[in-house]
PDB file of C-alpha atoms in Angstrom:
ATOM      1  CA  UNK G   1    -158.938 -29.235 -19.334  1.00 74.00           C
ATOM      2  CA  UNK G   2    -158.159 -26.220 -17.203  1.00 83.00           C
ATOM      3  CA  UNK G   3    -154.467 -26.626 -15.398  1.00 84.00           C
ATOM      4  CA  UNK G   4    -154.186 -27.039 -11.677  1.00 94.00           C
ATOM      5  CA  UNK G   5    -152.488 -24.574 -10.144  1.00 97.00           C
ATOM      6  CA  UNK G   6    -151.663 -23.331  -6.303  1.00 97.00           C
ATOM      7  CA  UNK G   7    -150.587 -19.827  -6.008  1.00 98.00           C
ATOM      8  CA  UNK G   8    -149.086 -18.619  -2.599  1.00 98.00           C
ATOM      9  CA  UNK G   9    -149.750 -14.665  -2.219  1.00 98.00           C
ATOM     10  CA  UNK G  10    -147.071 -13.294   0.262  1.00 98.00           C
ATOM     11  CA  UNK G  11    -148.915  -9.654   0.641  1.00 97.00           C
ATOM     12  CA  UNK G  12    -146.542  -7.086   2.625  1.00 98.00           C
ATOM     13  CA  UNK G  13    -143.998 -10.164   4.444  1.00 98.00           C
ATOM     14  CA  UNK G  14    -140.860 -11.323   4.498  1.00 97.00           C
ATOM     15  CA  UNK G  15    -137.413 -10.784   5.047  1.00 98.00           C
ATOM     16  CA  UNK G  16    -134.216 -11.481   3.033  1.00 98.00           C
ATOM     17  CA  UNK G  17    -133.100 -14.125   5.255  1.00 98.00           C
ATOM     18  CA  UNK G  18    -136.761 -15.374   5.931  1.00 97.00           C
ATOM     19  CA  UNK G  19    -137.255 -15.819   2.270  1.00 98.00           C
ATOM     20  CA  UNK G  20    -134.336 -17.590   1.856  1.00 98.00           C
ATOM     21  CA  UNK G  21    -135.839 -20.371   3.689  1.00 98.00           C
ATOM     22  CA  UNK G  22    -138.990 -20.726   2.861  1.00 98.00           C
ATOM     23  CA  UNK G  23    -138.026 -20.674  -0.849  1.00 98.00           C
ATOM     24  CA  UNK G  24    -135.555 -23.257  -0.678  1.00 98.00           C
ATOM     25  CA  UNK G  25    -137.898 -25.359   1.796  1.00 98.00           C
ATOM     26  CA  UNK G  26    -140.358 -24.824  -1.222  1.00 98.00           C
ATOM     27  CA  UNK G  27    -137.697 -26.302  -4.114  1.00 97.00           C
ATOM     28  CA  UNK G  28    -136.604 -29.075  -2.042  1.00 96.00           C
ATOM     29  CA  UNK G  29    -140.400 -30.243  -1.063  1.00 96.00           C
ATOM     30  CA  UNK G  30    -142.528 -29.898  -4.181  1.00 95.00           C
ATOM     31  CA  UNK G  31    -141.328 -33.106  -6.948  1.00 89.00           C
ATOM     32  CA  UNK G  32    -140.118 -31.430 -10.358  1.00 80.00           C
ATOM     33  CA  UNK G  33    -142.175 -34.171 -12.370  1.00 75.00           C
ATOM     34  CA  UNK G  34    -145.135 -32.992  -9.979  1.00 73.00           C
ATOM     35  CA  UNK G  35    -148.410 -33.065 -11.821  1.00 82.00           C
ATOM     36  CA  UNK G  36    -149.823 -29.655 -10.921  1.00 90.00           C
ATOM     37  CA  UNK G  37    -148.452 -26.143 -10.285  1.00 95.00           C
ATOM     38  CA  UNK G  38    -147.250 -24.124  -7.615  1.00 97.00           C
ATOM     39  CA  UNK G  39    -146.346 -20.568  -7.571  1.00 98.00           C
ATOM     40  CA  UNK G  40    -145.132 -17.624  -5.325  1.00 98.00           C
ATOM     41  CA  UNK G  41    -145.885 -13.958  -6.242  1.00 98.00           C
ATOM     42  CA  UNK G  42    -143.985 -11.747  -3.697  1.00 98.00           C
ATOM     43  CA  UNK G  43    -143.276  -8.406  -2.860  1.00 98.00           C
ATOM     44  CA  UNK G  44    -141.911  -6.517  -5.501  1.00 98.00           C
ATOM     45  CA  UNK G  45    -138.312  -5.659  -3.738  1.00 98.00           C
ATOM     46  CA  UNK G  46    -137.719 -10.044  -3.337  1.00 98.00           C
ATOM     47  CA  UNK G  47    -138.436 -10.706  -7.358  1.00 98.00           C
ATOM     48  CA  UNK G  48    -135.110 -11.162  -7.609  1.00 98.00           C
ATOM     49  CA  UNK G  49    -134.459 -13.139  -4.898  1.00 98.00           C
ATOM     50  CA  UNK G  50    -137.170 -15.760  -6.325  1.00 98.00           C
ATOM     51  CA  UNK G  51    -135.924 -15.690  -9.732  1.00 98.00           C
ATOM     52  CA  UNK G  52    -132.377 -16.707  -7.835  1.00 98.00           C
ATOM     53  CA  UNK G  53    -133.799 -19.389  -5.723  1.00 98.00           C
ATOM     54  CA  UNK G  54    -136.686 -20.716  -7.611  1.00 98.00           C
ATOM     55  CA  UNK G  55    -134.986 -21.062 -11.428  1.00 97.00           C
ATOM     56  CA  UNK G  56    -134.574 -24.193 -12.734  1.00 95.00           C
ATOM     57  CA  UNK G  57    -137.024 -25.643 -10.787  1.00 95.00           C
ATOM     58  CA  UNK G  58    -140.454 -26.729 -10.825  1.00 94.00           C
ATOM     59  CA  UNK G  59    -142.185 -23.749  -9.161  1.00 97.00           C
ATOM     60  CA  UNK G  60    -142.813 -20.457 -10.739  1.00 98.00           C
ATOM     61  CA  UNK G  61    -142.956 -17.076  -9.543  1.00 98.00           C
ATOM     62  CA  UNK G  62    -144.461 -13.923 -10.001  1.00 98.00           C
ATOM     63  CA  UNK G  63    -145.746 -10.226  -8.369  1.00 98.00           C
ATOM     64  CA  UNK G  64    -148.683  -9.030  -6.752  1.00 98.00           C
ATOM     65  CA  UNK G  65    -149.805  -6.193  -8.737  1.00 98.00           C
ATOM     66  CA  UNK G  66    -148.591  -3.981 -11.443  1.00 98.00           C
ATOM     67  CA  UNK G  67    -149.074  -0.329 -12.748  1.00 98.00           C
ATOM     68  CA  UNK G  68    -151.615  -0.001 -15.666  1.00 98.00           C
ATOM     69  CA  UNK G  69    -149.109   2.445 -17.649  1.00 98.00           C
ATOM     70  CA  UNK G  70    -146.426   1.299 -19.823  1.00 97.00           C
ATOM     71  CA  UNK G  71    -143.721   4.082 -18.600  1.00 97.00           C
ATOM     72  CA  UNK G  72    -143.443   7.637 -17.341  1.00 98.00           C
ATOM     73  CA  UNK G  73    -144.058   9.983 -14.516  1.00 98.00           C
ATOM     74  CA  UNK G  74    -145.543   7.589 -11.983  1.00 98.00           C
ATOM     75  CA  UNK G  75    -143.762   7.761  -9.338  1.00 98.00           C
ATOM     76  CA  UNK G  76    -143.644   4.390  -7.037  1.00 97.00           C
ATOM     77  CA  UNK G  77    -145.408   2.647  -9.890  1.00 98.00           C
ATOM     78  CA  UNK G  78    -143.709  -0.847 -11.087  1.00 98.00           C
ATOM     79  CA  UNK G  79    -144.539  -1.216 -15.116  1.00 98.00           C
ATOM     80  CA  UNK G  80    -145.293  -5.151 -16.300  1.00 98.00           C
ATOM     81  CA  UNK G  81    -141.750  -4.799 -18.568  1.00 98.00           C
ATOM     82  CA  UNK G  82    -139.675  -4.226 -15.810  1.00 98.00           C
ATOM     83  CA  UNK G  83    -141.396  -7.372 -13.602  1.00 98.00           C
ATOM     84  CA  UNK G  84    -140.855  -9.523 -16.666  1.00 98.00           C
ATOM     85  CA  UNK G  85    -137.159  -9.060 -16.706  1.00 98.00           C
ATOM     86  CA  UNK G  86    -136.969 -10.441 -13.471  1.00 98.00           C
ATOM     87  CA  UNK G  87    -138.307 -14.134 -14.983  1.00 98.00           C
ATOM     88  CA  UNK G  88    -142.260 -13.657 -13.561  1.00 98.00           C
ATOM     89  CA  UNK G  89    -144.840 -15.946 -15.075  1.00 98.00           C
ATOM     90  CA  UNK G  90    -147.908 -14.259 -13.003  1.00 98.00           C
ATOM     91  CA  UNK G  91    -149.087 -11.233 -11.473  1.00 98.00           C
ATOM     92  CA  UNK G  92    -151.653 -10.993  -9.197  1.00 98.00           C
ATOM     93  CA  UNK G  93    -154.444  -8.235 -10.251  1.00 98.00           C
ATOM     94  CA  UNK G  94    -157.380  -6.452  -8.726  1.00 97.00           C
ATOM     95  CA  UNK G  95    -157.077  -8.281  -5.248  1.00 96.00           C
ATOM     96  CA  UNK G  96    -159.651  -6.918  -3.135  1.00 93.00           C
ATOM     97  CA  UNK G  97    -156.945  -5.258  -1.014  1.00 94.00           C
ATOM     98  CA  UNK G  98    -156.114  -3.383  -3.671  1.00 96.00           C
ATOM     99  CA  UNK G  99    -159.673  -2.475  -4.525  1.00 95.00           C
ATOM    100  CA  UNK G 100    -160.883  -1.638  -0.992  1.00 92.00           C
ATOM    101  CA  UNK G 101    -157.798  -0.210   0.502  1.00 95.00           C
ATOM    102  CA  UNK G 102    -156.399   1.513  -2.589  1.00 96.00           C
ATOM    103  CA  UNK G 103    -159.634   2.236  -4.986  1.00 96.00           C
ATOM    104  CA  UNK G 104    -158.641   0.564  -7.769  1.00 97.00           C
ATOM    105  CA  UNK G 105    -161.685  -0.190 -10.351  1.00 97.00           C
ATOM    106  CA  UNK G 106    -162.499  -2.757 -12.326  1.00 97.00           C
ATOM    107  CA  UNK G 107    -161.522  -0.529 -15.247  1.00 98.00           C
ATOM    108  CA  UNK G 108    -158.385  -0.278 -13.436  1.00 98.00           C
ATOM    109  CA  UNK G 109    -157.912  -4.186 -12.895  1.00 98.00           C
ATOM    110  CA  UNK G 110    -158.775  -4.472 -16.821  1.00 98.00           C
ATOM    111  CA  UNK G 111    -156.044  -1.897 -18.177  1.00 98.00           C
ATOM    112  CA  UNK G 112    -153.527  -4.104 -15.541  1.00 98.00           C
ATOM    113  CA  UNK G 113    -154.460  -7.127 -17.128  1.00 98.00           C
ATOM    114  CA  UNK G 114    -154.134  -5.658 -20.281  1.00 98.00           C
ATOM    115  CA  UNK G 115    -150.355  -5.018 -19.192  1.00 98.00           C
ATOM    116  CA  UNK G 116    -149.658  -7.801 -17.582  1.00 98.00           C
ATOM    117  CA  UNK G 117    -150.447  -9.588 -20.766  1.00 98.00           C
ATOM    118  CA  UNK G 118    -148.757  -7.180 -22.990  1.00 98.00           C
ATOM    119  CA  UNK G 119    -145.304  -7.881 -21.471  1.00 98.00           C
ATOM    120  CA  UNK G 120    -145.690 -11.689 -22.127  1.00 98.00           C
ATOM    121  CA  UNK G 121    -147.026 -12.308 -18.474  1.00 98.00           C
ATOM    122  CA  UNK G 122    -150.539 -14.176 -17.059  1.00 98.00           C
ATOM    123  CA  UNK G 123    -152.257 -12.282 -14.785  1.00 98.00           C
ATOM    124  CA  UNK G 124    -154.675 -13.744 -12.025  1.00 98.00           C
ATOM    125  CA  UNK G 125    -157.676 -11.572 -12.267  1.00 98.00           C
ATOM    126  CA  UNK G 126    -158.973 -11.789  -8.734  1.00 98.00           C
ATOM    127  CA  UNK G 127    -163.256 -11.160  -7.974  1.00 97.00           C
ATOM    128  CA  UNK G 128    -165.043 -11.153  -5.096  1.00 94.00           C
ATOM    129  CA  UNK G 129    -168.076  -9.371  -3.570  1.00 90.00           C
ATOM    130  CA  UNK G 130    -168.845  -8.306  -0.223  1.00 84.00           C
ATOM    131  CA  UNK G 131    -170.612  -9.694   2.588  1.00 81.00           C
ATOM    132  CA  UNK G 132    -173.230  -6.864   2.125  1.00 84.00           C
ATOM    133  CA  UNK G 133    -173.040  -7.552  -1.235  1.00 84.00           C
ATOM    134  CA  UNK G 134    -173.398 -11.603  -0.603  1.00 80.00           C
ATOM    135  CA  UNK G 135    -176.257 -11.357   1.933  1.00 80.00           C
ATOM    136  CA  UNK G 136    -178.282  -9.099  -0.461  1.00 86.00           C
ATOM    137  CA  UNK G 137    -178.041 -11.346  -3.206  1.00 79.00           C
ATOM    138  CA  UNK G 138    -175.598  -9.493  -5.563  1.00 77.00           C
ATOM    139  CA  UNK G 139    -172.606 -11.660  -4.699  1.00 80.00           C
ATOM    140  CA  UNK G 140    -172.808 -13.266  -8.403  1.00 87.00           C
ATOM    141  CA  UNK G 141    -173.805 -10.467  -9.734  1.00 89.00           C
ATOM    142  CA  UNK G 142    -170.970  -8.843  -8.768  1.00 93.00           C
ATOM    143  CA  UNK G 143    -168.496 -11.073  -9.764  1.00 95.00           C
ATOM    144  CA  UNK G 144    -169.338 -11.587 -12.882  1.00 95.00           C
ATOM    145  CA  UNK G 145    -169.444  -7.674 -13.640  1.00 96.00           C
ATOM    146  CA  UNK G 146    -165.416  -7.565 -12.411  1.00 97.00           C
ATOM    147  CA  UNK G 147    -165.110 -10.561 -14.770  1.00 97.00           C
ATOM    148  CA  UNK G 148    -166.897  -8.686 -17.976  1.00 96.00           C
ATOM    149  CA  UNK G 149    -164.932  -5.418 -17.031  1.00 97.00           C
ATOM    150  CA  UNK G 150    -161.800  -7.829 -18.085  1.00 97.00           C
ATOM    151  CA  UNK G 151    -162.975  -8.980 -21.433  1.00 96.00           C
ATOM    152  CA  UNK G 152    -164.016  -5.723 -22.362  1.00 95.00           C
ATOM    153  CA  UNK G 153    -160.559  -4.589 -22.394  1.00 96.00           C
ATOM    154  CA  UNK G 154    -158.717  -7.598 -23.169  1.00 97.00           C
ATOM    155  CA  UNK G 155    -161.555  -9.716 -25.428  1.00 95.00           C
ATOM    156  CA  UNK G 156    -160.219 -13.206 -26.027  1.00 94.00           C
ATOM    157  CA  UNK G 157    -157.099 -12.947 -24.509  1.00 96.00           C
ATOM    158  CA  UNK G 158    -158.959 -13.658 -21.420  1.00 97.00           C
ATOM    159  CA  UNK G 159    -158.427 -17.557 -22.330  1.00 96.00           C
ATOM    160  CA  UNK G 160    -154.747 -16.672 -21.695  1.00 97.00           C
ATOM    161  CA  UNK G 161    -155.705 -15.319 -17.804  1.00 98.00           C
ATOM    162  CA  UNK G 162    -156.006 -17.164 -14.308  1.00 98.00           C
ATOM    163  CA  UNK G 163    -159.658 -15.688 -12.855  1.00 98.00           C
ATOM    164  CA  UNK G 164    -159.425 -16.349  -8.878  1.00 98.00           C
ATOM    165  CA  UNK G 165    -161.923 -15.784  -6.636  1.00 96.00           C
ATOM    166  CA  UNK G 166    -161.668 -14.445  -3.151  1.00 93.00           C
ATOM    167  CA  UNK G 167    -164.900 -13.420  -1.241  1.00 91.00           C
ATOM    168  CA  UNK G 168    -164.439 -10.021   0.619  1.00 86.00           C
ATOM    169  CA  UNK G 169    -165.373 -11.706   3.653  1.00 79.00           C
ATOM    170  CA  UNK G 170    -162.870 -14.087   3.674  1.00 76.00           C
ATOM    171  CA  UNK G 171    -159.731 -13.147   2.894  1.00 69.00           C
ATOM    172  CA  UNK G 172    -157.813 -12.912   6.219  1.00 66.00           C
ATOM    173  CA  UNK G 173    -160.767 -13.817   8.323  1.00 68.00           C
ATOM    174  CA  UNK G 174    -160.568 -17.382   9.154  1.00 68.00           C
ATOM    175  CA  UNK G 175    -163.804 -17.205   7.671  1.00 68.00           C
ATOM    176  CA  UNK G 176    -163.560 -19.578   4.232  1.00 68.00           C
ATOM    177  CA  UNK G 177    -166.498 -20.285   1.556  1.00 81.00           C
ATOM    178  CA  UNK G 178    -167.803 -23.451   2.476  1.00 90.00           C
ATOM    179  CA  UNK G 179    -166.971 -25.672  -0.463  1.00 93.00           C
ATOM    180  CA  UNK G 180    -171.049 -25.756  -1.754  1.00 94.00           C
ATOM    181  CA  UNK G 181    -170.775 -21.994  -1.872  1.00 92.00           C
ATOM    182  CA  UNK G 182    -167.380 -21.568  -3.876  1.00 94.00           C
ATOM    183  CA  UNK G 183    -168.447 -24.097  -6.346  1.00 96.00           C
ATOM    184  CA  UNK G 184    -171.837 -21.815  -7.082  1.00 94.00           C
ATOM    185  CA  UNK G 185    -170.049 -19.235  -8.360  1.00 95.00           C
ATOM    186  CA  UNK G 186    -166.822 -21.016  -9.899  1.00 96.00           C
ATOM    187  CA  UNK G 187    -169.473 -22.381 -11.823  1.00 97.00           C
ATOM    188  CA  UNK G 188    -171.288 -18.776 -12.910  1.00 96.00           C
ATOM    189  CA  UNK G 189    -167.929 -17.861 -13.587  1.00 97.00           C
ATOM    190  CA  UNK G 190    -167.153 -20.802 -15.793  1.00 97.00           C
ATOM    191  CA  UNK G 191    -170.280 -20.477 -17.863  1.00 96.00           C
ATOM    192  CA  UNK G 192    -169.392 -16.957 -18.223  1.00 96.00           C
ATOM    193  CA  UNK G 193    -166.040 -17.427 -19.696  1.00 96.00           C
ATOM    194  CA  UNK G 194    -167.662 -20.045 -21.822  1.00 95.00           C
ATOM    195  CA  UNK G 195    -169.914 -17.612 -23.726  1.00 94.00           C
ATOM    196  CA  UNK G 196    -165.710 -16.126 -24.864  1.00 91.00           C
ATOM    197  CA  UNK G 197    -165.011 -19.467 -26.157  1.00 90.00           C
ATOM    198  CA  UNK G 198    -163.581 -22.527 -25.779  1.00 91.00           C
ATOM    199  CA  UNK G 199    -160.237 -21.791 -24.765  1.00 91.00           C
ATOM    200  CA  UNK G 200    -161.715 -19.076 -22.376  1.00 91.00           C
ATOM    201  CA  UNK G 201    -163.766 -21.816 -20.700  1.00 92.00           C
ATOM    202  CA  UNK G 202    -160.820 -23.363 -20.057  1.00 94.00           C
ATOM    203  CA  UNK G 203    -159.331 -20.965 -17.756  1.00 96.00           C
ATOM    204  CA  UNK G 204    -157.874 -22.348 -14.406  1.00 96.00           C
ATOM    205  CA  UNK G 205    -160.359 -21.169 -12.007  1.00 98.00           C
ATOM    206  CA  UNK G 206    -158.644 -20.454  -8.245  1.00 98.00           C
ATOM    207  CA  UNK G 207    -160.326 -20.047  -5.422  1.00 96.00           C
ATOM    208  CA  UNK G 208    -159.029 -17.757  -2.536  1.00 93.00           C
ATOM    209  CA  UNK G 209    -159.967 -16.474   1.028  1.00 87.00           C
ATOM    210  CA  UNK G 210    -158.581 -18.549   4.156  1.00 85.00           C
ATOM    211  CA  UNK G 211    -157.804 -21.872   2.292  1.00 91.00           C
ATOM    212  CA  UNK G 212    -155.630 -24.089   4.679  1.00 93.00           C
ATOM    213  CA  UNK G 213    -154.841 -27.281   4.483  1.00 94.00           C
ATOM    214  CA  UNK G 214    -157.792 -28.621   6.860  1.00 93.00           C
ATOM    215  CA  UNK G 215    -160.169 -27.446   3.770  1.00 93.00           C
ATOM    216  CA  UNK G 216    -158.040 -27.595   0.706  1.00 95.00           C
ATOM    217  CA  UNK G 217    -159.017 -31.179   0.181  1.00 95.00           C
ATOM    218  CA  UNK G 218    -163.034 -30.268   0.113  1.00 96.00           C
ATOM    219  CA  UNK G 219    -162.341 -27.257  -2.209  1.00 95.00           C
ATOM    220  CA  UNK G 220    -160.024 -28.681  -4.745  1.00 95.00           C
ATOM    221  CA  UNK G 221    -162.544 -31.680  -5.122  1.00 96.00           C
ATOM    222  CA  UNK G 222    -165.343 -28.823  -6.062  1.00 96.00           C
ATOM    223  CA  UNK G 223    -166.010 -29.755 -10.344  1.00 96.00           C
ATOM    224  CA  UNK G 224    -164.890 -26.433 -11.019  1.00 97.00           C
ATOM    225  CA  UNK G 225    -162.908 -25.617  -8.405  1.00 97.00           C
ATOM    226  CA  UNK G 226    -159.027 -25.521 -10.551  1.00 97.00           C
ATOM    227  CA  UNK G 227    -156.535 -24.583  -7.335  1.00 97.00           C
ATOM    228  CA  UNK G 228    -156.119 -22.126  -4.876  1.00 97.00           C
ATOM    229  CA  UNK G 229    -154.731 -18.411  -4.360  1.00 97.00           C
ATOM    230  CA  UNK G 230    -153.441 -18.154  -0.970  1.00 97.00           C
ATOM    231  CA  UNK G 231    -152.557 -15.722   1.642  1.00 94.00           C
ATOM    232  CA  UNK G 232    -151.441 -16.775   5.079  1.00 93.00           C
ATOM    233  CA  UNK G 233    -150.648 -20.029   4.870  1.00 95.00           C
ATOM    234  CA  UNK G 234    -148.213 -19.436   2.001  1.00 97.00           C
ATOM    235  CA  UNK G 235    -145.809 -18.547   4.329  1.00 98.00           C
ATOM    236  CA  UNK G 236    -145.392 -21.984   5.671  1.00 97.00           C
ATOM    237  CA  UNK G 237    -143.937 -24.057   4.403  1.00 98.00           C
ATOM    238  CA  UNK G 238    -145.290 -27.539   5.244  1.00 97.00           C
ATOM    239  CA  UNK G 239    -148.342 -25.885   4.951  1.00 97.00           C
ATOM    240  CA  UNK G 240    -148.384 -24.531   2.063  1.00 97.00           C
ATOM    241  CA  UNK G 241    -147.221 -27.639   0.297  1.00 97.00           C
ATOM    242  CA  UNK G 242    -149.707 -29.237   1.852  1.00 96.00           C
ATOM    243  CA  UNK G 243    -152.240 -26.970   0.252  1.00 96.00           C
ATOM    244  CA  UNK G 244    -150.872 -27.940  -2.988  1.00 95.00           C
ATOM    245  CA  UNK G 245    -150.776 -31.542  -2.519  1.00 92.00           C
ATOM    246  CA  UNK G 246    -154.752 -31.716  -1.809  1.00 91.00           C
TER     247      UNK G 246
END
């Protein structure tokens, strides 16, 4: 059965002493025998600080993207070997951010994977059309092409991935999926990775794009519905935990 799994996604926040609490506010509230899993992937200069806070205890942590190249003359790039020293179990790749804002392809997103996975990491292959895209009736279409983009490059490690996804149109809107909607294509996506395999049909499935916890409960029910990536209300802590208790 796919594991259940919350992921909080900090984007460009925090603050050294802001982190502080929210990180130990997250250690003292989630149980260590706690049946699920929560993690934190944060900006790149705080990896240490939630390796510091977070070892030992029940949550996990990670980053939010990574550079496609091993090593070299790539300047401001972070490679998957040098996050891994720092104790990350995830990183977060081809968020739509970082497609829209920053043109990264899906052949991009593939050869991060491919890194991420390389350096003994699991990364959360995001997907998610737009709301041109969903009102013509490419939305699935769409996803699943991001998805195949992955396996191309990575073939059957893609049973050892997380695959969340995040609607354009909702990520930071206040705008969420309604549950009916995200299940639809958690489930294309499911019998997608099926066709890979067992194991790959067994991939925790997240969903993403203004989860709070008012909603969490009617998403997490979905069949195929596996956790939640998520953005905003990650940095709260009540909240997020929350989130992770639905």
């Amino acid at each position: 059965m796919p594991g259940k799994l919350v992921v909080g996604n900090w984007k460009m926040n925090g603050d050294l002493r802001h982190n502080d609490a929210l990180l130990a506010g997250l250690r003292a509230g989630w149980p260590v025998r706690a049946t699920r899993e929560i993690s934190v992937c944060v900006p790149f200069p705080y990896l240490w600080q939630a390796q510091a806070a977070l070892s030992g205890s029940a949550i996990s942590w990670g980053a939010q993207n990574v550079s496609e190249h091993a090593h070299g003359a790539y300047t401001g790039e972070v490679a998957a070997s040098m996050i891994a020293e720092f104790g990350c179990r995830y990183v977060i790749v081809g968020h739509s951010e970082r497609r829209t804002l920053y043109g990264e392809t899906d052949a991009m997103v593939a050869a991060k994977a491919g890194a991420t996975l390389q350096a003994g990491m699991t990364p959360i292959v995001c997907v998610g059309e737009s709301w041109a895209e969903r009102e013509s009736g490419a939305g699935e279409s769409v996803v699943v092409r991001q998805l195949d983009a992955v396996v191309s490059r990575i073939g059957g490690r893609i049973a050892e991935t997380v695959v969340a996804y995040e609607p354009v149109w909702a990520i930071g809107t206040g705008r969420s999926a309604t549950p009916e909607l995200a299940q639809a294509v958690h489930e294309v996506l499911r019998k997608r990775l099926r066709e890979h395999g067992e194991a790959a049909g067994n991939v925790s499935l997240l969903y993403g794009g203004s989860v709070k916890a008012g909603n969490a409960k009617a998403l997490f029910a979905c069949a195929d519905i596996d956790g939640g990536l998520i953005g905003g209300a990650s940095l709260n802590v009540d909240e997020f935990l929350a989130i992770a208790g639905a």
